[in-house]
mmCIF file of N, CA and C in Angstrom:
data_model
loop_
_atom_site.group_PDB
_atom_site.id
_atom_site.type_symbol
_atom_site.label_atom_id
_atom_site.label_comp_id
_atom_site.label_asym_id
_atom_site.label_seq_id
_atom_site.Cartn_x
_atom_site.Cartn_y
_atom_site.Cartn_z
ATOM 1 N N MET A 108 27.517 -69.108 -65.921
ATOM 2 C CA MET A 108 26.561 -68.125 -66.089
ATOM 3 C C MET A 108 25.453 -68.773 -66.340
ATOM 4 N N HIS A 109 24.482 -68.126 -65.665
ATOM 5 C CA HIS A 109 23.174 -68.950 -65.453
ATOM 6 C C HIS A 109 21.892 -67.847 -65.831
ATOM 7 N N ILE A 110 21.266 -68.344 -66.766
ATOM 8 C CA ILE A 110 20.167 -67.853 -67.397
ATOM 9 C C ILE A 110 18.988 -68.279 -67.503
ATOM 10 N N VAL A 111 18.190 -67.564 -66.459
ATOM 11 C CA VAL A 111 16.417 -67.870 -66.130
ATOM 12 C C VAL A 111 15.295 -67.326 -67.222
ATOM 13 N N LEU A 112 15.158 -67.865 -68.070
ATOM 14 C CA LEU A 112 13.680 -67.635 -68.895
ATOM 15 C C LEU A 112 12.433 -67.702 -68.320
ATOM 16 N N ARG A 113 11.787 -66.475 -68.727
ATOM 17 C CA ARG A 113 10.389 -66.679 -68.065
ATOM 18 C C ARG A 113 9.504 -66.206 -69.211
ATOM 19 N N ASN A 114 8.200 -67.437 -68.975
ATOM 20 C CA ASN A 114 7.560 -67.466 -70.254
ATOM 21 C C ASN A 114 6.283 -66.119 -70.161
ATOM 22 N N SER A 115 6.066 -65.961 -68.717
ATOM 23 C CA SER A 115 4.913 -65.182 -68.372
ATOM 24 C C SER A 115 5.537 -63.371 -68.420
ATOM 25 N N SER A 116 7.097 -63.117 -68.756
ATOM 26 C CA SER A 116 7.457 -61.766 -69.387
ATOM 27 C C SER A 116 6.814 -61.118 -70.644
ATOM 28 N N ASP A 117 7.008 -60.008 -70.581
ATOM 29 C CA ASP A 117 6.168 -59.345 -71.591
ATOM 30 C C ASP A 117 7.634 -59.108 -73.121
ATOM 31 N N LYS A 118 8.653 -59.348 -72.454
ATOM 32 C CA LYS A 118 9.976 -59.420 -73.343
ATOM 33 C C LYS A 118 10.204 -60.751 -73.780
ATOM 34 N N PRO A 119 10.801 -60.683 -75.385
ATOM 35 C CA PRO A 119 10.977 -61.930 -76.072
ATOM 36 C C PRO A 119 12.329 -62.472 -75.268
ATOM 37 N N ILE A 120 12.425 -63.718 -75.955
ATOM 38 C CA ILE A 120 13.576 -64.851 -75.214
ATOM 39 C C ILE A 120 14.727 -64.243 -75.409
ATOM 40 N N TYR A 121 14.794 -63.768 -76.640
ATOM 41 C CA TYR A 121 16.307 -63.032 -76.991
ATOM 42 C C TYR A 121 16.821 -62.044 -75.946
ATOM 43 N N GLU A 122 15.581 -61.155 -76.016
ATOM 44 C CA GLU A 122 15.730 -59.917 -75.134
ATOM 45 C C GLU A 122 16.474 -60.182 -73.469
ATOM 46 N N GLN A 123 15.551 -61.172 -72.862
ATOM 47 C CA GLN A 123 15.881 -61.545 -71.798
ATOM 48 C C GLN A 123 16.894 -62.301 -71.385
ATOM 49 N N ILE A 124 17.502 -63.150 -72.780
ATOM 50 C CA ILE A 124 18.988 -63.751 -72.851
ATOM 51 C C ILE A 124 19.983 -62.300 -72.743
ATOM 52 N N LYS A 125 20.170 -61.439 -73.709
ATOM 53 C CA LYS A 125 20.791 -60.567 -73.558
ATOM 54 C C LYS A 125 20.956 -59.819 -72.480
ATOM 55 N N GLU A 126 20.135 -59.181 -72.069
ATOM 56 C CA GLU A 126 19.675 -58.481 -70.655
ATOM 57 C C GLU A 126 20.545 -58.977 -69.819
ATOM 58 N N GLN A 127 20.516 -60.170 -69.474
ATOM 59 C CA GLN A 127 20.433 -60.972 -68.521
ATOM 60 C C GLN A 127 22.295 -61.213 -68.347
ATOM 61 N N ILE A 128 22.933 -61.187 -69.595
ATOM 62 C CA ILE A 128 24.156 -61.280 -69.994
ATOM 63 C C ILE A 128 24.725 -60.185 -69.887
ATOM 64 N N GLN A 129 24.240 -59.129 -70.214
ATOM 65 C CA GLN A 129 24.795 -57.756 -70.308
ATOM 66 C C GLN A 129 24.724 -57.793 -68.602
ATOM 67 N N ARG A 130 23.812 -57.618 -67.793
ATOM 68 C CA ARG A 130 23.739 -57.695 -66.220
ATOM 69 C C ARG A 130 24.817 -58.235 -65.363
ATOM 70 N N GLU A 131 25.455 -59.246 -66.094
ATOM 71 C CA GLU A 131 26.593 -60.288 -65.154
ATOM 72 C C GLU A 131 27.785 -59.749 -65.909
ATOM 73 N N ILE A 132 27.761 -58.859 -66.803
ATOM 74 C CA ILE A 132 29.046 -58.257 -67.467
ATOM 75 C C ILE A 132 29.268 -56.892 -67.012
ATOM 76 N N MET A 133 28.329 -56.130 -66.677
ATOM 77 C CA MET A 133 27.609 -54.591 -66.045
ATOM 78 C C MET A 133 28.431 -55.176 -64.310
ATOM 79 N N SER A 134 27.724 -56.215 -63.923
ATOM 80 C CA SER A 134 28.247 -56.313 -62.450
ATOM 81 C C SER A 134 29.847 -56.804 -61.917
ATOM 82 N N GLY A 135 30.348 -57.666 -63.125
ATOM 83 C CA GLY A 135 31.758 -57.978 -63.005
ATOM 84 C C GLY A 135 31.846 -59.431 -63.254
ATOM 85 N N SER A 136 30.453 -60.382 -62.950
ATOM 86 C CA SER A 136 30.320 -61.805 -62.768
ATOM 87 C C SER A 136 31.133 -62.618 -64.072
ATOM 88 N N LEU A 137 30.753 -61.797 -65.449
ATOM 89 C CA LEU A 137 31.932 -61.926 -66.535
ATOM 90 C C LEU A 137 32.757 -61.215 -66.713
ATOM 91 N N LYS A 138 33.976 -61.577 -66.515
ATOM 92 C CA LYS A 138 35.253 -60.730 -66.804
ATOM 93 C C LYS A 138 35.281 -60.171 -68.289
ATOM 94 N N PRO A 139 36.226 -59.245 -68.701
ATOM 95 C CA PRO A 139 36.915 -58.969 -69.720
ATOM 96 C C PRO A 139 37.481 -60.200 -70.617
ATOM 97 N N GLY A 140 37.031 -61.096 -71.725
ATOM 98 C CA GLY A 140 38.143 -61.586 -71.847
ATOM 99 C C GLY A 140 37.240 -63.352 -72.140
ATOM 100 N N GLU A 141 36.349 -63.282 -71.114
ATOM 101 C CA GLU A 141 35.910 -64.524 -70.593
ATOM 102 C C GLU A 141 35.219 -64.984 -71.957
ATOM 103 N N GLN A 142 35.022 -66.544 -72.273
ATOM 104 C CA GLN A 142 34.407 -66.645 -73.010
ATOM 105 C C GLN A 142 32.892 -67.054 -72.553
ATOM 106 N N LEU A 143 31.994 -67.172 -73.676
ATOM 107 C CA LEU A 143 30.936 -67.068 -73.396
ATOM 108 C C LEU A 143 30.185 -68.533 -74.038
ATOM 109 N N PRO A 144 29.459 -69.372 -73.170
ATOM 110 C CA PRO A 144 29.207 -70.363 -74.380
ATOM 111 C C PRO A 144 28.623 -70.328 -75.853
ATOM 112 N N SER A 145 28.947 -71.398 -76.353
ATOM 113 C CA SER A 145 28.764 -71.470 -77.872
ATOM 114 C C SER A 145 27.116 -70.996 -78.128
ATOM 115 N N ILE A 146 26.634 -70.862 -79.133
ATOM 116 C CA ILE A 146 25.220 -69.932 -79.771
ATOM 117 C C ILE A 146 24.504 -71.539 -79.136
ATOM 118 N N ARG A 147 24.753 -72.522 -79.868
ATOM 119 C CA ARG A 147 24.367 -73.960 -80.146
ATOM 120 C C ARG A 147 24.298 -74.450 -78.921
ATOM 121 N N TYR A 148 25.435 -74.518 -77.671
ATOM 122 C CA TYR A 148 25.520 -75.233 -76.586
ATOM 123 C C TYR A 148 24.145 -74.464 -75.746
ATOM 124 N N LEU A 149 24.144 -72.924 -75.730
ATOM 125 C CA LEU A 149 23.535 -72.353 -74.910
ATOM 126 C C LEU A 149 21.520 -72.463 -75.430
ATOM 127 N N ALA A 150 21.494 -72.626 -76.529
ATOM 128 C CA ALA A 150 20.505 -72.659 -77.256
ATOM 129 C C ALA A 150 19.721 -74.179 -76.491
ATOM 130 N N LYS A 151 20.751 -75.202 -76.685
ATOM 131 C CA LYS A 151 20.290 -76.756 -76.306
ATOM 132 C C LYS A 151 20.031 -76.321 -74.615
ATOM 133 N N GLU A 152 20.995 -75.850 -73.982
ATOM 134 C CA GLU A 152 20.719 -75.680 -72.363
ATOM 135 C C GLU A 152 19.438 -75.072 -72.082
ATOM 136 N N LEU A 153 19.210 -74.218 -72.964
ATOM 137 C CA LEU A 153 17.502 -73.577 -72.463
ATOM 138 C C LEU A 153 16.557 -73.734 -73.103
ATOM 139 N N ARG A 154 16.843 -74.958 -74.470
ATOM 140 C CA ARG A 154 15.665 -75.589 -74.604
ATOM 141 C C ARG A 154 15.346 -74.305 -75.574
ATOM 142 N N ILE A 155 15.870 -73.818 -76.535
ATOM 143 C CA ILE A 155 15.069 -72.532 -77.245
ATOM 144 C C ILE A 155 15.787 -72.978 -78.528
ATOM 145 N N SER A 156 15.357 -72.284 -79.668
ATOM 146 C CA SER A 156 16.121 -71.955 -81.068
ATOM 147 C C SER A 156 17.380 -71.300 -81.172
ATOM 148 N N VAL A 157 18.374 -72.051 -81.836
ATOM 149 C CA VAL A 157 19.531 -71.128 -82.002
ATOM 150 C C VAL A 157 19.148 -69.802 -82.773
ATOM 151 N N VAL A 158 18.473 -69.662 -83.665
ATOM 152 C CA VAL A 158 18.234 -68.156 -84.006
ATOM 153 C C VAL A 158 18.078 -67.025 -83.064
ATOM 154 N N THR A 159 17.369 -68.068 -81.961
ATOM 155 C CA THR A 159 16.679 -66.903 -80.505
ATOM 156 C C THR A 159 18.334 -66.432 -79.898
ATOM 157 N N THR A 160 19.309 -67.581 -79.673
ATOM 158 C CA THR A 160 20.432 -67.474 -79.227
ATOM 159 C C THR A 160 21.357 -66.610 -79.690
ATOM 160 N N LYS A 161 21.490 -66.497 -81.258
ATOM 161 C CA LYS A 161 22.466 -66.053 -82.176
ATOM 162 C C LYS A 161 21.981 -64.287 -82.046
ATOM 163 N N ARG A 162 20.711 -63.802 -81.727
ATOM 164 C CA ARG A 162 19.670 -62.646 -82.197
ATOM 165 C C ARG A 162 20.514 -61.932 -80.699
ATOM 166 N N ALA A 163 20.338 -62.692 -79.687
ATOM 167 C CA ALA A 163 20.930 -62.213 -78.225
ATOM 168 C C ALA A 163 22.439 -62.059 -78.494
ATOM 169 N N TYR A 164 23.010 -63.193 -79.107
ATOM 170 C CA TYR A 164 24.536 -62.545 -79.485
ATOM 171 C C TYR A 164 24.797 -61.559 -79.967
ATOM 172 N N ASP A 165 24.315 -61.380 -81.068
ATOM 173 C CA ASP A 165 24.252 -60.213 -82.368
ATOM 174 C C ASP A 165 23.666 -59.247 -81.761
ATOM 175 N N ASP A 166 22.755 -58.967 -80.937
ATOM 176 C CA ASP A 166 22.744 -57.537 -80.103
ATOM 177 C C ASP A 166 23.723 -57.087 -78.837
ATOM 178 N N LEU A 167 24.275 -58.496 -78.420
ATOM 179 C CA LEU A 167 25.447 -57.805 -77.179
ATOM 180 C C LEU A 167 26.315 -57.566 -78.317
ATOM 181 N N GLU A 168 26.995 -57.879 -79.632
ATOM 182 C CA GLU A 168 28.050 -58.137 -79.833
ATOM 183 C C GLU A 168 27.975 -56.230 -80.480
ATOM 184 N N ARG A 169 26.707 -55.786 -81.140
ATOM 185 C CA ARG A 169 26.109 -54.651 -81.387
ATOM 186 C C ARG A 169 26.494 -53.735 -80.802
ATOM 187 N N ASP A 170 26.235 -54.129 -79.357
ATOM 188 C CA ASP A 170 25.871 -53.402 -78.373
ATOM 189 C C ASP A 170 27.671 -52.859 -77.691
ATOM 190 N N GLY A 171 28.562 -53.579 -78.382
ATOM 191 C CA GLY A 171 29.853 -53.671 -77.569
ATOM 192 C C GLY A 171 30.296 -54.358 -76.332
ATOM 193 N N PHE A 172 29.327 -55.455 -75.783
ATOM 194 C CA PHE A 172 29.609 -56.005 -74.705
ATOM 195 C C PHE A 172 30.235 -57.349 -74.952
ATOM 196 N N ILE A 173 29.876 -58.072 -76.283
ATOM 197 C CA ILE A 173 30.955 -58.922 -76.894
ATOM 198 C C ILE A 173 31.509 -58.925 -78.014
ATOM 199 N N HIS A 174 32.434 -59.697 -78.539
ATOM 200 C CA HIS A 174 33.189 -59.775 -79.670
ATOM 201 C C HIS A 174 33.058 -60.974 -80.028
ATOM 202 N N SER A 175 32.852 -61.263 -81.092
ATOM 203 C CA SER A 175 33.057 -63.111 -81.578
ATOM 204 C C SER A 175 34.154 -63.051 -82.726
ATOM 205 N N VAL A 176 34.698 -64.390 -82.586
ATOM 206 C CA VAL A 176 35.781 -64.570 -83.482
ATOM 207 C C VAL A 176 36.069 -66.054 -84.271
ATOM 208 N N GLN A 177 35.570 -65.771 -85.251
ATOM 209 C CA GLN A 177 35.530 -66.925 -86.384
ATOM 210 C C GLN A 177 36.082 -68.250 -86.039
ATOM 211 N N GLY A 178 35.528 -69.292 -85.489
ATOM 212 C CA GLY A 178 36.087 -70.512 -85.413
ATOM 213 C C GLY A 178 36.687 -70.731 -84.021
ATOM 214 N N LYS A 179 36.515 -69.683 -83.044
ATOM 215 C CA LYS A 179 36.515 -69.854 -81.301
ATOM 216 C C LYS A 179 35.623 -69.454 -80.695
ATOM 217 N N GLY A 180 34.957 -68.439 -80.737
ATOM 218 C CA GLY A 180 33.867 -68.348 -80.118
ATOM 219 C C GLY A 180 33.423 -66.814 -80.016
ATOM 220 N N SER A 181 32.197 -66.433 -78.936
ATOM 221 C CA SER A 181 32.196 -65.353 -78.442
ATOM 222 C C SER A 181 32.837 -65.013 -76.999
ATOM 223 N N PHE A 182 33.364 -63.988 -76.963
ATOM 224 C CA PHE A 182 33.982 -63.561 -75.808
ATOM 225 C C PHE A 182 33.499 -61.912 -75.047
ATOM 226 N N VAL A 183 33.731 -61.645 -73.766
ATOM 227 C CA VAL A 183 33.431 -60.548 -73.017
ATOM 228 C C VAL A 183 34.285 -59.501 -73.643
ATOM 229 N N ALA A 184 33.612 -58.337 -74.270
ATOM 230 C CA ALA A 184 34.395 -57.451 -74.800
ATOM 231 C C ALA A 184 35.348 -56.388 -73.463
ATOM 232 N N GLU A 185 36.532 -56.147 -74.266
ATOM 233 C CA GLU A 185 37.758 -55.826 -72.997
ATOM 234 C C GLU A 185 37.208 -54.160 -72.970
ATOM 235 N N GLU A 186 35.989 -53.906 -73.334
ATOM 236 C CA GLU A 186 35.828 -52.680 -73.326
ATOM 237 C C GLU A 186 35.534 -51.988 -72.222
ATOM 238 N N ASN A 187 35.761 -50.496 -71.464
ATOM 239 C CA ASN A 187 35.758 -50.086 -70.452
ATOM 240 C C ASN A 187 34.317 -50.612 -69.917
ATOM 241 N N ALA A 188 33.999 -51.232 -68.931
ATOM 242 C CA ALA A 188 32.532 -51.445 -67.940
ATOM 243 C C ALA A 188 32.463 -49.570 -67.244
ATOM 244 N N GLU A 189 33.007 -48.865 -67.283
ATOM 245 C CA GLU A 189 32.746 -47.806 -66.532
ATOM 246 C C GLU A 189 31.949 -47.016 -67.556
ATOM 247 N N TRP A 190 32.071 -47.104 -68.723
ATOM 248 C CA TRP A 190 31.948 -46.110 -69.583
ATOM 249 C C TRP A 190 30.611 -46.641 -69.926
ATOM 250 N N LYS A 191 30.078 -48.119 -70.027
ATOM 251 C CA LYS A 191 28.829 -48.813 -70.402
ATOM 252 C C LYS A 191 27.993 -48.340 -69.190
ATOM 253 N N ARG A 192 28.430 -47.979 -68.191
ATOM 254 C CA ARG A 192 27.695 -48.011 -66.987
ATOM 255 C C ARG A 192 27.290 -46.302 -67.479
ATOM 256 N N GLU A 193 27.751 -45.582 -67.417
ATOM 257 C CA GLU A 193 27.713 -44.363 -67.644
ATOM 258 C C GLU A 193 26.410 -44.017 -68.880
ATOM 259 N N GLU A 194 26.584 -44.729 -69.793
ATOM 260 C CA GLU A 194 25.771 -44.578 -71.279
ATOM 261 C C GLU A 194 24.311 -45.645 -70.962
ATOM 262 N N TYR A 195 24.226 -46.570 -69.803
ATOM 263 C CA TYR A 195 23.346 -46.740 -69.482
ATOM 264 C C TYR A 195 22.517 -45.431 -68.358
ATOM 265 N N LEU A 196 22.941 -44.954 -67.782
ATOM 266 C CA LEU A 196 22.640 -43.902 -66.599
ATOM 267 C C LEU A 196 22.299 -42.891 -67.130
ATOM 268 N N ARG A 197 22.598 -42.755 -68.608
ATOM 269 C CA ARG A 197 22.195 -41.493 -69.444
ATOM 270 C C ARG A 197 20.652 -41.702 -70.015
ATOM 271 N N LYS A 198 21.091 -42.844 -70.498
ATOM 272 C CA LYS A 198 19.459 -43.563 -71.060
ATOM 273 C C LYS A 198 18.476 -43.578 -69.900
ATOM 274 N N ILE A 199 18.782 -44.248 -68.374
ATOM 275 C CA ILE A 199 18.023 -44.264 -67.404
ATOM 276 C C ILE A 199 17.284 -42.607 -66.721
ATOM 277 N N GLU A 200 18.599 -41.790 -67.217
ATOM 278 C CA GLU A 200 17.822 -40.365 -66.945
ATOM 279 C C GLU A 200 16.680 -39.930 -67.851
ATOM 280 N N THR A 201 17.236 -40.126 -69.043
ATOM 281 C CA THR A 201 16.385 -39.622 -70.323
ATOM 282 C C THR A 201 15.018 -40.434 -70.219
ATOM 283 N N ALA A 202 14.950 -41.505 -70.012
ATOM 284 C CA ALA A 202 13.615 -42.645 -69.289
ATOM 285 C C ALA A 202 13.020 -41.921 -68.598
ATOM 286 N N LEU A 203 13.398 -41.367 -66.992
ATOM 287 C CA LEU A 203 13.044 -41.402 -66.131
ATOM 288 C C LEU A 203 12.431 -39.694 -66.427
ATOM 289 N N LYS A 204 13.055 -38.901 -67.080
ATOM 290 C CA LYS A 204 13.196 -37.147 -67.214
ATOM 291 C C LYS A 204 11.198 -37.463 -67.904
ATOM 292 N N GLU A 205 11.221 -38.482 -69.175
ATOM 293 C CA GLU A 205 10.339 -38.490 -69.902
ATOM 294 C C GLU A 205 8.958 -38.915 -69.012
ATOM 295 N N ALA A 206 9.362 -40.267 -68.367
ATOM 296 C CA ALA A 206 7.963 -40.489 -66.980
ATOM 297 C C ALA A 206 7.479 -39.564 -66.253
ATOM 298 N N LEU A 207 8.643 -38.575 -65.736
ATOM 299 C CA LEU A 207 8.018 -37.414 -64.825
ATOM 300 C C LEU A 207 7.388 -36.504 -65.694
ATOM 301 N N HIS A 208 7.704 -36.352 -66.777
ATOM 302 C CA HIS A 208 6.924 -35.199 -68.015
ATOM 303 C C HIS A 208 5.359 -35.715 -67.995
ATOM 304 N N ILE A 209 5.578 -37.141 -68.732
ATOM 305 C CA ILE A 209 3.910 -37.692 -68.361
ATOM 306 C C ILE A 209 3.050 -37.886 -67.228
ATOM 307 N N GLY A 210 3.685 -38.204 -66.266
ATOM 308 C CA GLY A 210 3.097 -38.339 -64.733
ATOM 309 C C GLY A 210 2.596 -36.573 -64.337
ATOM 310 N N ARG A 211 3.198 -36.219 -64.689
ATOM 311 C CA ARG A 211 2.798 -34.414 -64.304
ATOM 312 C C ARG A 211 1.489 -34.345 -65.246
ATOM 313 N N LEU A 212 1.813 -34.557 -66.385
ATOM 314 C CA LEU A 212 0.430 -34.081 -67.427
ATOM 315 C C LEU A 212 -0.746 -34.939 -66.819
ATOM 316 N N ALA A 213 -0.375 -36.550 -66.103
ATOM 317 C CA ALA A 213 -1.331 -37.290 -65.814
ATOM 318 C C ALA A 213 -1.950 -36.371 -64.290
ATOM 319 N N GLY A 214 -1.092 -35.636 -63.918
ATOM 320 C CA GLY A 214 -1.540 -35.041 -62.608
ATOM 321 C C GLY A 214 -0.986 -36.087 -61.124
ATOM 322 N N LEU A 215 -0.073 -36.912 -61.310
ATOM 323 C CA LEU A 215 0.664 -37.482 -60.333
ATOM 324 C C LEU A 215 1.571 -36.899 -59.178
ATOM 325 N N GLY A 216 1.869 -37.193 -58.359
ATOM 326 C CA GLY A 216 2.912 -36.606 -57.717
ATOM 327 C C GLY A 216 3.610 -37.966 -57.407
ATOM 328 N N HIS A 217 5.301 -37.409 -57.201
ATOM 329 C CA HIS A 217 5.854 -38.063 -57.068
ATOM 330 C C HIS A 217 5.878 -39.010 -56.222
ATOM 331 N N GLY A 218 5.527 -39.440 -55.126
ATOM 332 C CA GLY A 218 4.433 -40.451 -54.461
ATOM 333 C C GLY A 218 4.168 -41.938 -55.248
ATOM 334 N N GLU A 219 3.067 -41.182 -56.246
ATOM 335 C CA GLU A 219 2.444 -42.342 -57.338
ATOM 336 C C GLU A 219 3.394 -42.567 -58.695
ATOM 337 N N ILE A 220 4.405 -41.590 -58.583
ATOM 338 C CA ILE A 220 5.134 -42.311 -59.573
ATOM 339 C C ILE A 220 6.432 -43.430 -58.903
ATOM 340 N N ALA A 221 6.737 -42.700 -58.050
ATOM 341 C CA ALA A 221 7.683 -44.024 -57.294
ATOM 342 C C ALA A 221 6.920 -45.374 -57.032
ATOM 343 N N GLU A 222 5.429 -45.030 -56.651
ATOM 344 C CA GLU A 222 4.831 -46.493 -56.739
ATOM 345 C C GLU A 222 4.997 -47.020 -57.463
ATOM 346 N N ILE A 223 4.751 -46.349 -58.782
ATOM 347 C CA ILE A 223 4.566 -47.327 -60.084
ATOM 348 C C ILE A 223 6.067 -47.881 -60.125
ATOM 349 N N LEU A 224 7.034 -47.272 -60.047
ATOM 350 C CA LEU A 224 8.394 -47.513 -60.367
ATOM 351 C C LEU A 224 8.460 -49.069 -59.578
ATOM 352 N N GLU A 225 8.115 -48.998 -58.276
ATOM 353 C CA GLU A 225 8.373 -49.772 -57.566
ATOM 354 C C GLU A 225 7.285 -51.020 -57.973
ATOM 355 N N LEU A 226 6.413 -51.311 -58.676
ATOM 356 C CA LEU A 226 5.404 -51.966 -58.901
ATOM 357 C C LEU A 226 6.093 -52.673 -60.012
ATOM 358 N N LEU A 227 6.849 -51.617 -60.714
ATOM 359 C CA LEU A 227 7.265 -52.223 -62.009
ATOM 360 C C LEU A 227 8.838 -53.547 -61.742
ATOM 361 N N GLU A 228 9.168 -52.671 -61.020
ATOM 362 C CA GLU A 228 10.467 -53.685 -60.190
ATOM 363 C C GLU A 228 9.772 -55.006 -60.006
ATOM 364 N N ALA A 229 8.697 -54.692 -59.211
ATOM 365 C CA ALA A 229 8.338 -56.406 -58.418
ATOM 366 C C ALA A 229 7.869 -57.416 -59.528
ATOM 367 N N ASP A 230 7.270 -56.585 -61.076
ATOM 368 C CA ASP A 230 6.946 -57.278 -61.964
ATOM 369 C C ASP A 230 7.878 -57.820 -62.755
ATOM 370 N N ASP A 231 9.087 -57.400 -62.856
ATOM 371 C CA ASP A 231 10.445 -57.312 -63.500
ATOM 372 C C ASP A 231 11.350 -58.659 -62.825
ATOM 373 N N GLU A 232 11.136 -58.746 -61.629
ATOM 374 C CA GLU A 232 11.738 -60.013 -60.930
ATOM 375 C C GLU A 232 11.313 -61.237 -60.833
#
């Protein structure tokens, strides 16, 4: 597992960690049942607070991506990855509908909205 933190990002560090682990789970890079690094180990490797890493893991567990076993660590959940993907697709559709609505209110065309999306994607990389 390789996590890259960006100081220039608008997102808090715990969110960057959470999103990168989610991506690895969704892509299949992290397999169901696979053990994640311990909270302390990951904090040490990333040179961040244990509290920050714990928050990322807690959010991942709350969202069903991982599960923790007392004294053994955190593992990728056995949940159906396709179900999670569908959940994200629904969230994307809702967010894009809202963005289209706001764009229309602002008098933007599809090309301008697509350009904004491409710029946002470039900034996120």
